[in-house]
mmCIF file of N, CA and C and ligand atoms in Angstrom:
data_model
loop_
_atom_site.group_PDB
_atom_site.id
_atom_site.type_symbol
_atom_site.label_atom_id
_atom_site.label_comp_id
_atom_site.label_asym_id
_atom_site.label_seq_id
_atom_site.Cartn_x
_atom_site.Cartn_y
_atom_site.Cartn_z
ATOM 1 N N MET A 1 -12.312 -18.970 -2.945
ATOM 2 C CA MET A 1 -11.620 -17.960 -3.754
ATOM 3 C C MET A 1 -10.346 -17.503 -3.041
ATOM 4 N N PRO A 2 -9.231 -17.452 -3.749
ATOM 5 C CA PRO A 2 -7.994 -16.999 -3.102
ATOM 6 C C PRO A 2 -8.067 -15.511 -2.781
ATOM 7 N N ASP A 3 -7.364 -15.113 -1.721
ATOM 8 C CA ASP A 3 -7.310 -13.700 -1.367
ATOM 9 C C ASP A 3 -6.612 -12.903 -2.456
ATOM 10 N N LYS A 4 -7.115 -11.714 -2.698
ATOM 11 C CA LYS A 4 -6.498 -10.824 -3.675
ATOM 12 C C LYS A 4 -6.360 -9.469 -3.051
ATOM 13 N N THR A 5 -5.328 -8.726 -3.480
ATOM 14 C CA THR A 5 -5.215 -7.348 -3.029
ATOM 15 C C THR A 5 -5.250 -6.423 -4.238
ATOM 16 N N CYS A 6 -5.817 -5.260 -4.015
ATOM 17 C CA CYS A 6 -5.964 -4.257 -5.073
ATOM 18 C C CYS A 6 -4.593 -3.775 -5.541
ATOM 19 N N ALA A 7 -4.406 -3.678 -6.858
ATOM 20 C CA ALA A 7 -3.112 -3.270 -7.411
ATOM 21 C C ALA A 7 -2.806 -1.804 -7.153
ATOM 22 N N VAL A 8 -3.798 -1.030 -6.743
ATOM 23 C CA VAL A 8 -3.581 0.388 -6.474
ATOM 24 C C VAL A 8 -3.473 0.659 -4.979
ATOM 25 N N CYS A 9 -4.512 0.330 -4.222
ATOM 26 C CA CYS A 9 -4.516 0.716 -2.806
ATOM 27 C C CYS A 9 -3.974 -0.379 -1.893
ATOM 28 N N GLY A 10 -3.814 -1.593 -2.409
ATOM 29 C CA GLY A 10 -3.238 -2.659 -1.601
ATOM 30 C C GLY A 10 -4.182 -3.256 -0.578
ATOM 31 N N ARG A 11 -5.457 -2.826 -0.593
ATOM 32 C CA ARG A 11 -6.424 -3.426 0.341
ATOM 33 C C ARG A 11 -6.940 -4.731 -0.223
ATOM 34 N N ARG A 12 -7.417 -5.615 0.688
ATOM 35 C CA ARG A 12 -8.031 -6.853 0.243
ATOM 36 C C ARG A 12 -9.230 -6.554 -0.645
ATOM 37 N N ILE A 13 -9.371 -7.331 -1.713
ATOM 38 C CA ILE A 13 -10.536 -7.167 -2.582
ATOM 39 C C ILE A 13 -11.606 -8.139 -2.112
ATOM 40 N N GLU A 14 -12.764 -7.591 -1.769
ATOM 41 C CA GLU A 14 -13.874 -8.444 -1.349
ATOM 42 C C GLU A 14 -14.503 -9.071 -2.586
ATOM 43 N N TRP A 15 -14.636 -10.376 -2.550
ATOM 44 C CA TRP A 15 -15.221 -11.079 -3.693
ATOM 45 C C TRP A 15 -16.670 -10.659 -3.872
ATOM 46 N N ARG A 16 -17.068 -10.411 -5.104
ATOM 47 C CA ARG A 16 -18.459 -10.062 -5.377
ATOM 48 C C ARG A 16 -19.008 -11.001 -6.427
ATOM 49 N N LYS A 17 -20.296 -11.249 -6.297
ATOM 50 C CA LYS A 17 -20.971 -12.182 -7.201
ATOM 51 C C LYS A 17 -20.755 -11.812 -8.675
ATOM 52 N N LYS A 18 -20.733 -10.496 -8.949
ATOM 53 C CA LYS A 18 -20.626 -10.076 -10.349
ATOM 54 C C LYS A 18 -19.278 -10.469 -10.959
ATOM 55 N N TRP A 19 -18.316 -10.818 -10.100
ATOM 56 C CA TRP A 19 -16.992 -11.185 -10.599
ATOM 57 C C TRP A 19 -16.837 -12.697 -10.720
ATOM 58 N N GLU A 20 -17.944 -13.426 -10.572
ATOM 59 C CA GLU A 20 -17.886 -14.879 -10.536
ATOM 60 C C GLU A 20 -17.071 -15.445 -11.702
ATOM 61 N N ARG A 21 -17.303 -14.911 -12.875
ATOM 62 C CA ARG A 21 -16.678 -15.496 -14.069
ATOM 63 C C ARG A 21 -15.288 -14.983 -14.368
ATOM 64 N N ASP A 22 -14.999 -13.740 -13.918
ATOM 65 C CA ASP A 22 -13.685 -13.197 -14.295
ATOM 66 C C ASP A 22 -12.851 -12.800 -13.081
ATOM 67 N N TRP A 23 -13.029 -13.537 -11.982
ATOM 68 C CA TRP A 23 -12.258 -13.253 -10.757
ATOM 69 C C TRP A 23 -10.762 -13.234 -11.036
ATOM 70 N N ASP A 24 -10.311 -14.108 -11.911
ATOM 71 C CA ASP A 24 -8.872 -14.167 -12.206
ATOM 72 C C ASP A 24 -8.344 -12.864 -12.773
ATOM 73 N N SER A 25 -9.208 -12.097 -13.452
ATOM 74 C CA SER A 25 -8.724 -10.879 -14.094
ATOM 75 C C SER A 25 -9.018 -9.625 -13.267
ATOM 76 N N VAL A 26 -9.674 -9.770 -12.113
ATOM 77 C CA VAL A 26 -9.970 -8.608 -11.276
ATOM 78 C C VAL A 26 -8.685 -8.078 -10.650
ATOM 79 N N LYS A 27 -8.408 -6.777 -10.832
ATOM 80 C CA LYS A 27 -7.171 -6.207 -10.300
ATOM 81 C C LYS A 27 -7.407 -5.078 -9.306
ATOM 82 N N TYR A 28 -8.589 -4.453 -9.348
ATOM 83 C CA TYR A 28 -8.828 -3.273 -8.520
ATOM 84 C C TYR A 28 -10.049 -3.479 -7.640
ATOM 85 N N CYS A 29 -10.044 -2.836 -6.458
ATOM 86 C CA CYS A 29 -11.137 -3.034 -5.510
ATOM 87 C C CYS A 29 -12.333 -2.152 -5.844
ATOM 88 N N SER A 30 -12.131 -1.105 -6.634
ATOM 89 C CA SER A 30 -13.193 -0.120 -6.844
ATOM 90 C C SER A 30 -12.965 0.629 -8.153
ATOM 91 N N ASP A 31 -13.996 1.327 -8.589
ATOM 92 C CA ASP A 31 -13.847 2.154 -9.789
ATOM 93 C C ASP A 31 -12.820 3.263 -9.553
ATOM 94 N N ALA A 32 -12.781 3.779 -8.319
ATOM 95 C CA ALA A 32 -11.819 4.847 -8.012
ATOM 96 C C ALA A 32 -10.389 4.347 -8.205
ATOM 97 N N CYS A 33 -10.123 3.127 -7.760
ATOM 98 C CA CYS A 33 -8.764 2.594 -7.910
ATOM 99 C C CYS A 33 -8.475 2.277 -9.372
ATOM 100 N N ARG A 34 -9.488 1.820 -10.088
ATOM 101 C CA ARG A 34 -9.279 1.563 -11.517
ATOM 102 C C ARG A 34 -8.893 2.871 -12.234
ATOM 103 N N ALA A 35 -9.575 3.975 -11.875
ATOM 104 C CA ALA A 35 -9.277 5.266 -12.483
ATOM 105 C C ALA A 35 -7.861 5.722 -12.111
ATOM 106 N N ASP A 36 -7.479 5.513 -10.835
ATOM 107 C CA ASP A 36 -6.126 5.884 -10.399
ATOM 108 C C ASP A 36 -5.065 5.134 -11.189
ATOM 109 N N ALA A 37 -5.364 3.897 -11.522
ATOM 110 C CA ALA A 37 -4.371 3.070 -12.213
ATOM 111 C C ALA A 37 -4.052 3.631 -13.585
ATOM 112 N N ARG A 38 -4.998 4.372 -14.148
ATOM 113 C CA ARG A 38 -4.769 4.928 -15.492
ATOM 114 C C ARG A 38 -3.814 6.113 -15.448
ATOM 115 N N ARG A 39 -3.743 6.786 -14.285
ATOM 116 C CA ARG A 39 -2.813 7.905 -14.154
ATOM 117 C C ARG A 39 -1.417 7.350 -13.884
ATOM 118 N N ALA A 40 -0.465 7.874 -14.595
ATOM 119 C CA ALA A 40 0.901 7.401 -14.364
ATOM 120 C C ALA A 40 1.327 7.780 -12.951
ATOM 121 N N PRO A 41 1.986 6.876 -12.247
ATOM 122 C CA PRO A 41 2.456 7.229 -10.907
ATOM 123 C C PRO A 41 3.482 8.357 -10.992
ATOM 124 N N GLU A 42 3.340 9.350 -10.094
ATOM 125 C CA GLU A 42 4.240 10.508 -10.144
ATOM 126 C C GLU A 42 5.596 10.196 -9.532
ATOM 127 N N HIS A 43 5.588 9.338 -8.555
ATOM 128 C CA HIS A 43 6.831 9.036 -7.851
ATOM 129 C C HIS A 43 6.938 7.541 -7.643
ATOM 130 N N ASP A 44 8.176 7.095 -7.535
ATOM 131 C CA ASP A 44 8.402 5.683 -7.246
ATOM 132 C C ASP A 44 8.357 5.494 -5.727
ATOM 133 N N LEU A 45 7.138 5.494 -5.186
ATOM 134 C CA LEU A 45 7.011 5.459 -3.724
ATOM 135 C C LEU A 45 7.416 4.101 -3.145
ATOM 136 N N GLU A 46 7.095 3.020 -3.851
ATOM 137 C CA GLU A 46 7.528 1.706 -3.361
ATOM 138 C C GLU A 46 9.050 1.646 -3.288
ATOM 139 N N GLY A 47 9.687 2.160 -4.339
ATOM 140 C CA GLY A 47 11.153 2.159 -4.362
ATOM 141 C C GLY A 47 11.736 3.006 -3.249
ATOM 142 N N GLU A 48 11.096 4.153 -2.970
ATOM 143 C CA GLU A 48 11.613 5.044 -1.928
ATOM 144 C C GLU A 48 11.464 4.401 -0.550
ATOM 145 N N ILE A 49 10.355 3.700 -0.322
ATOM 146 C CA ILE A 49 10.187 2.984 0.957
ATOM 147 C C ILE A 49 11.340 1.993 1.135
ATOM 148 N N GLY A 50 11.621 1.238 0.070
ATOM 149 C CA GLY A 50 12.715 0.265 0.141
ATOM 150 C C GLY A 50 14.058 0.925 0.394
ATOM 151 N N ARG A 51 14.307 2.053 -0.306
ATOM 152 C CA ARG A 51 15.593 2.737 -0.123
ATOM 153 C C ARG A 51 15.751 3.264 1.295
ATOM 154 N N LEU A 52 14.689 3.867 1.838
ATOM 155 C CA LEU A 52 14.791 4.414 3.198
ATOM 156 C C LEU A 52 14.993 3.300 4.220
ATOM 157 N N LEU A 53 14.285 2.180 4.039
ATOM 158 C CA LEU A 53 14.452 1.070 4.983
ATOM 159 C C LEU A 53 15.858 0.491 4.887
ATOM 160 N N ASP A 54 16.355 0.380 3.663
ATOM 161 C CA ASP A 54 17.689 -0.211 3.479
ATOM 162 C C ASP A 54 18.782 0.683 4.041
ATOM 163 N N ALA A 55 18.497 1.994 4.148
ATOM 164 C CA ALA A 55 19.502 2.926 4.657
ATOM 165 C C ALA A 55 19.562 2.916 6.185
ATOM 166 N N ARG A 56 18.644 2.186 6.809
ATOM 167 C CA ARG A 56 18.601 2.160 8.276
ATOM 168 C C ARG A 56 18.920 0.775 8.803
ATOM 169 N N ALA A 57 19.027 0.700 10.112
ATOM 170 C CA ALA A 57 19.253 -0.603 10.731
ATOM 171 C C ALA A 57 18.103 -1.535 10.358
ATOM 172 N N ARG A 58 18.430 -2.798 10.215
ATOM 173 C CA ARG A 58 17.471 -3.818 9.771
ATOM 174 C C ARG A 58 16.186 -3.807 10.614
ATOM 175 N N ASP A 59 16.292 -3.524 11.910
ATOM 176 C CA ASP A 59 15.111 -3.637 12.767
ATOM 177 C C ASP A 59 14.449 -2.290 13.027
ATOM 178 N N SER A 60 14.826 -1.244 12.283
ATOM 179 C CA SER A 60 14.177 0.046 12.511
ATOM 180 C C SER A 60 12.987 0.209 11.581
ATOM 181 N N SER A 61 12.174 1.204 11.857
ATOM 182 C CA SER A 61 10.970 1.427 11.059
ATOM 183 C C SER A 61 10.936 2.881 10.600
ATOM 184 N N ILE A 62 10.103 3.140 9.598
ATOM 185 C CA ILE A 62 9.959 4.500 9.102
ATOM 186 C C ILE A 62 8.496 4.912 9.148
ATOM 187 N N CYS A 63 8.268 6.223 9.106
ATOM 188 C CA CYS A 63 6.923 6.777 9.087
ATOM 189 C C CYS A 63 6.593 7.138 7.633
ATOM 190 N N PRO A 64 5.327 7.025 7.213
ATOM 191 C CA PRO A 64 4.983 7.432 5.850
ATOM 192 C C PRO A 64 5.439 8.855 5.518
ATOM 193 N N SER A 65 5.470 9.739 6.518
ATOM 194 C CA SER A 65 5.891 11.120 6.236
ATOM 195 C C SER A 65 7.377 11.179 5.871
ATOM 196 N N ASP A 66 8.194 10.247 6.396
ATOM 197 C CA ASP A 66 9.612 10.205 6.000
ATOM 198 C C ASP A 66 9.722 9.993 4.496
ATOM 199 N N VAL A 67 8.862 9.093 3.982
ATOM 200 C CA VAL A 67 8.891 8.758 2.561
ATOM 201 C C VAL A 67 8.401 9.954 1.739
ATOM 202 N N ALA A 68 7.283 10.540 2.178
ATOM 203 C CA ALA A 68 6.707 11.677 1.454
ATOM 204 C C ALA A 68 7.690 12.849 1.411
ATOM 205 N N ARG A 69 8.345 13.134 2.548
ATOM 206 C CA ARG A 69 9.308 14.247 2.592
ATOM 207 C C ARG A 69 10.525 13.958 1.734
ATOM 208 N N ALA A 70 10.907 12.690 1.629
ATOM 209 C CA ALA A 70 12.096 12.344 0.840
ATOM 210 C C ALA A 70 11.862 12.602 -0.649
ATOM 211 N N VAL A 71 10.633 12.362 -1.126
ATOM 212 C CA VAL A 71 10.399 12.527 -2.567
ATOM 213 C C VAL A 71 9.894 13.921 -2.920
ATOM 214 N N ALA A 72 9.258 14.618 -1.965
ATOM 215 C CA ALA A 72 8.705 15.939 -2.265
ATOM 216 C C ALA A 72 8.792 16.831 -1.027
ATOM 217 N N PRO A 73 10.010 17.305 -0.706
ATOM 218 C CA PRO A 73 10.213 18.059 0.551
ATOM 219 C C PRO A 73 9.300 19.272 0.695
ATOM 220 N N ASP A 74 8.940 19.904 -0.411
ATOM 221 C CA ASP A 74 8.148 21.140 -0.323
ATOM 222 C C ASP A 74 6.645 20.911 -0.407
ATOM 223 N N ASP A 75 6.256 19.712 -0.784
ATOM 224 C CA ASP A 75 4.818 19.455 -0.962
ATOM 225 C C ASP A 75 4.516 17.993 -0.647
ATOM 226 N N TRP A 76 4.881 17.606 0.575
ATOM 227 C CA TRP A 76 4.827 16.182 0.916
ATOM 228 C C TRP A 76 3.460 15.732 1.425
ATOM 229 N N ARG A 77 2.655 16.667 1.959
ATOM 230 C CA ARG A 77 1.398 16.231 2.581
ATOM 231 C C ARG A 77 0.453 15.489 1.630
ATOM 232 N N PRO A 78 0.326 15.950 0.377
ATOM 233 C CA PRO A 78 -0.573 15.213 -0.531
ATOM 234 C C PRO A 78 -0.112 13.780 -0.806
ATOM 235 N N LEU A 79 1.134 13.488 -0.455
ATOM 236 C CA LEU A 79 1.655 12.142 -0.743
ATOM 237 C C LEU A 79 1.407 11.149 0.381
ATOM 238 N N MET A 80 0.858 11.615 1.505
ATOM 239 C CA MET A 80 0.704 10.707 2.646
ATOM 240 C C MET A 80 -0.156 9.491 2.312
ATOM 241 N N GLU A 81 -1.309 9.701 1.683
ATOM 242 C CA GLU A 81 -2.157 8.547 1.348
ATOM 243 C C GLU A 81 -1.530 7.685 0.248
ATOM 244 N N PRO A 82 -0.959 8.303 -0.815
ATOM 245 C CA PRO A 82 -0.239 7.466 -1.787
ATOM 246 C C PRO A 82 0.876 6.628 -1.155
ATOM 247 N N VAL A 83 1.576 7.166 -0.151
ATOM 248 C CA VAL A 83 2.623 6.373 0.510
ATOM 249 C C VAL A 83 2.001 5.194 1.245
ATOM 250 N N ARG A 84 0.857 5.444 1.919
ATOM 251 C CA ARG A 84 0.190 4.340 2.619
ATOM 252 C C ARG A 84 -0.257 3.269 1.624
ATOM 253 N N ARG A 85 -0.731 3.708 0.466
ATOM 254 C CA ARG A 85 -1.126 2.725 -0.558
ATOM 255 C C ARG A 85 0.073 1.899 -1.014
ATOM 256 N N ALA A 86 1.191 2.591 -1.245
ATOM 257 C CA ALA A 86 2.404 1.887 -1.678
ATOM 258 C C ALA A 86 2.842 0.889 -0.609
ATOM 259 N N ALA A 87 2.735 1.290 0.663
ATOM 260 C CA ALA A 87 3.132 0.392 1.744
ATOM 261 C C ALA A 87 2.233 -0.848 1.774
ATOM 262 N N ARG A 88 0.928 -0.655 1.527
ATOM 263 C CA ARG A 88 0.022 -1.819 1.515
ATOM 264 C C ARG A 88 0.369 -2.783 0.383
ATOM 265 N N ARG A 89 0.734 -2.219 -0.770
ATOM 266 C CA ARG A 89 1.122 -3.103 -1.880
ATOM 267 C C ARG A 89 2.362 -3.915 -1.513
ATOM 268 N N LEU A 90 3.296 -3.278 -0.791
ATOM 269 C CA LEU A 90 4.497 -3.996 -0.379
ATOM 270 C C LEU A 90 4.172 -5.063 0.661
ATOM 271 N N VAL A 91 3.208 -4.780 1.541
ATOM 272 C CA VAL A 91 2.771 -5.791 2.509
ATOM 273 C C VAL A 91 2.203 -6.998 1.767
ATOM 274 N N ALA A 92 1.402 -6.716 0.717
ATOM 275 C CA ALA A 92 0.781 -7.813 -0.037
ATOM 276 C C ALA A 92 1.836 -8.703 -0.679
ATOM 277 N N ARG A 93 3.010 -8.137 -0.965
ATOM 278 C CA ARG A 93 4.080 -8.925 -1.566
ATOM 279 C C ARG A 93 5.048 -9.487 -0.523
ATOM 280 N N GLY A 94 4.756 -9.226 0.747
ATOM 281 C CA GLY A 94 5.597 -9.778 1.811
ATOM 282 C C GLY A 94 6.903 -9.032 2.020
ATOM 283 N N GLU A 95 7.005 -7.811 1.479
ATOM 284 C CA GLU A 95 8.282 -7.089 1.568
ATOM 285 C C GLU A 95 8.388 -6.198 2.804
ATOM 286 N N VAL A 96 7.251 -5.764 3.338
ATOM 287 C CA VAL A 96 7.271 -4.945 4.547
ATOM 288 C C VAL A 96 6.098 -5.355 5.453
ATOM 289 N N GLU A 97 6.147 -4.810 6.692
ATOM 290 C CA GLU A 97 5.021 -4.933 7.617
ATOM 291 C C GLU A 97 4.574 -3.535 8.003
ATOM 292 N N ILE A 98 3.294 -3.396 8.295
ATOM 293 C CA ILE A 98 2.762 -2.133 8.804
ATOM 294 C C ILE A 98 2.437 -2.340 10.274
ATOM 295 N N THR A 99 2.906 -1.404 11.117
ATOM 296 C CA THR A 99 2.713 -1.565 12.558
ATOM 297 C C THR A 99 2.056 -0.331 13.164
ATOM 298 N N GLN A 100 1.408 -0.585 14.292
ATOM 299 C CA GLN A 100 0.887 0.495 15.140
ATOM 300 C C GLN A 100 1.235 0.120 16.577
ATOM 301 N N GLY A 101 1.848 1.028 17.283
ATOM 302 C CA GLY A 101 2.260 0.732 18.652
ATOM 303 C C GLY A 101 3.178 -0.464 18.738
ATOM 304 N N GLY A 102 3.965 -0.700 17.687
ATOM 305 C CA GLY A 102 4.930 -1.795 17.703
ATOM 306 C C GLY A 102 4.365 -3.145 17.312
ATOM 307 N N SER A 103 3.049 -3.237 17.073
ATOM 308 C CA SER A 103 2.443 -4.509 16.683
ATOM 309 C C SER A 103 2.037 -4.470 15.221
ATOM 310 N N VAL A 104 2.200 -5.611 14.537
ATOM 311 C CA VAL A 104 1.799 -5.700 13.141
ATOM 312 C C VAL A 104 0.272 -5.624 13.055
ATOM 313 N N VAL A 105 -0.220 -4.794 12.130
ATOM 314 C CA VAL A 105 -1.665 -4.630 11.965
ATOM 315 C C VAL A 105 -2.076 -5.028 10.548
ATOM 316 N N ASP A 106 -3.375 -5.239 10.373
ATOM 317 C CA ASP A 106 -3.933 -5.573 9.064
ATOM 318 C C ASP A 106 -3.981 -4.296 8.223
ATOM 319 N N PRO A 107 -3.220 -4.251 7.134
ATOM 320 C CA PRO A 107 -3.163 -3.006 6.353
ATOM 321 C C PRO A 107 -4.496 -2.628 5.718
ATOM 322 N N SER A 108 -5.381 -3.589 5.544
ATOM 323 C CA SER A 108 -6.667 -3.278 4.920
ATOM 324 C C SER A 108 -7.555 -2.459 5.839
ATOM 325 N N THR A 109 -7.353 -2.596 7.147
ATOM 326 C CA THR A 109 -8.280 -1.964 8.087
ATOM 327 C C THR A 109 -7.614 -0.960 9.030
ATOM 328 N N ALA A 110 -6.290 -0.871 9.005
ATOM 329 C CA ALA A 110 -5.600 0.018 9.956
ATOM 330 C C ALA A 110 -6.005 1.474 9.738
ATOM 331 N N LYS A 111 -6.355 2.142 10.838
ATOM 332 C CA LYS A 111 -6.688 3.569 10.797
ATOM 333 C C LYS A 111 -5.689 4.299 11.682
ATOM 334 N N GLY A 112 -5.373 5.540 11.312
ATOM 335 C CA GLY A 112 -4.475 6.331 12.143
ATOM 336 C C GLY A 112 -3.019 6.119 11.766
ATOM 337 N N PRO A 113 -2.127 6.723 12.564
ATOM 338 C CA PRO A 113 -0.708 6.703 12.213
ATOM 339 C C PRO A 113 -0.145 5.279 12.157
ATOM 340 N N ILE A 114 0.684 5.040 11.155
ATOM 341 C CA ILE A 114 1.311 3.724 11.009
ATOM 342 C C ILE A 114 2.815 3.900 10.881
ATOM 343 N N ARG A 115 3.528 2.800 11.061
ATOM 344 C CA ARG A 115 4.946 2.767 10.739
ATOM 345 C C ARG A 115 5.187 1.587 9.804
ATOM 346 N N ILE A 116 6.288 1.661 9.072
ATOM 347 C CA ILE A 116 6.610 0.645 8.068
ATOM 348 C C ILE A 116 7.975 0.047 8.421
ATOM 349 N N ARG A 117 8.065 -1.281 8.360
ATOM 350 C CA ARG A 117 9.348 -1.927 8.657
ATOM 351 C C ARG A 117 9.488 -3.203 7.830
ATOM 352 N N ARG A 118 10.694 -3.733 7.789
ATOM 353 C CA ARG A 118 10.921 -5.014 7.138
ATOM 354 C C ARG A 118 10.324 -6.113 8.006
ATOM 355 N N PRO A 119 9.836 -7.198 7.392
ATOM 356 C CA PRO A 119 9.272 -8.292 8.186
ATOM 357 C C PRO A 119 10.303 -8.857 9.155
ATOM 358 N N ARG A 120 9.835 -9.219 10.339
ATOM 359 C CA ARG A 120 10.709 -9.852 11.338
ATOM 360 C C ARG A 120 10.302 -11.300 11.458
ATOM 361 N N THR A 121 11.280 -12.136 11.649
ATOM 362 C CA THR A 121 10.954 -13.573 11.739
ATOM 363 C C THR A 121 11.157 -14.091 13.146
HETATM 364 ZN ZN1 ZN B 1 -8.192 -0.350 -4.307
#
């Protein structure tokens, strides 16, 4: 089975037997993410990540809080997890990398503070 990432949280979707027949149509890792998908996104967080990265030197990185503060300066804390989700979706598309201590980490399992940067070759 090819690897898939959740359209909401960007984590790898673990294949389950119950999806044997409709794996091609599976888009979410959990009922919680399926429910989130029904709510319209409040902010264009993926777009903001791209804009902030493009405004900096090619090899610099940003913190999720930079993104949250840029879109909601007065109420940015609730956006921290949504920003991390947006960053994981961008990783799944090859547009950014998530790092900890300067090393690229697996976005599905990374815990604790992260930084976001453009892929380096
Ligand atoms: Zn998910």
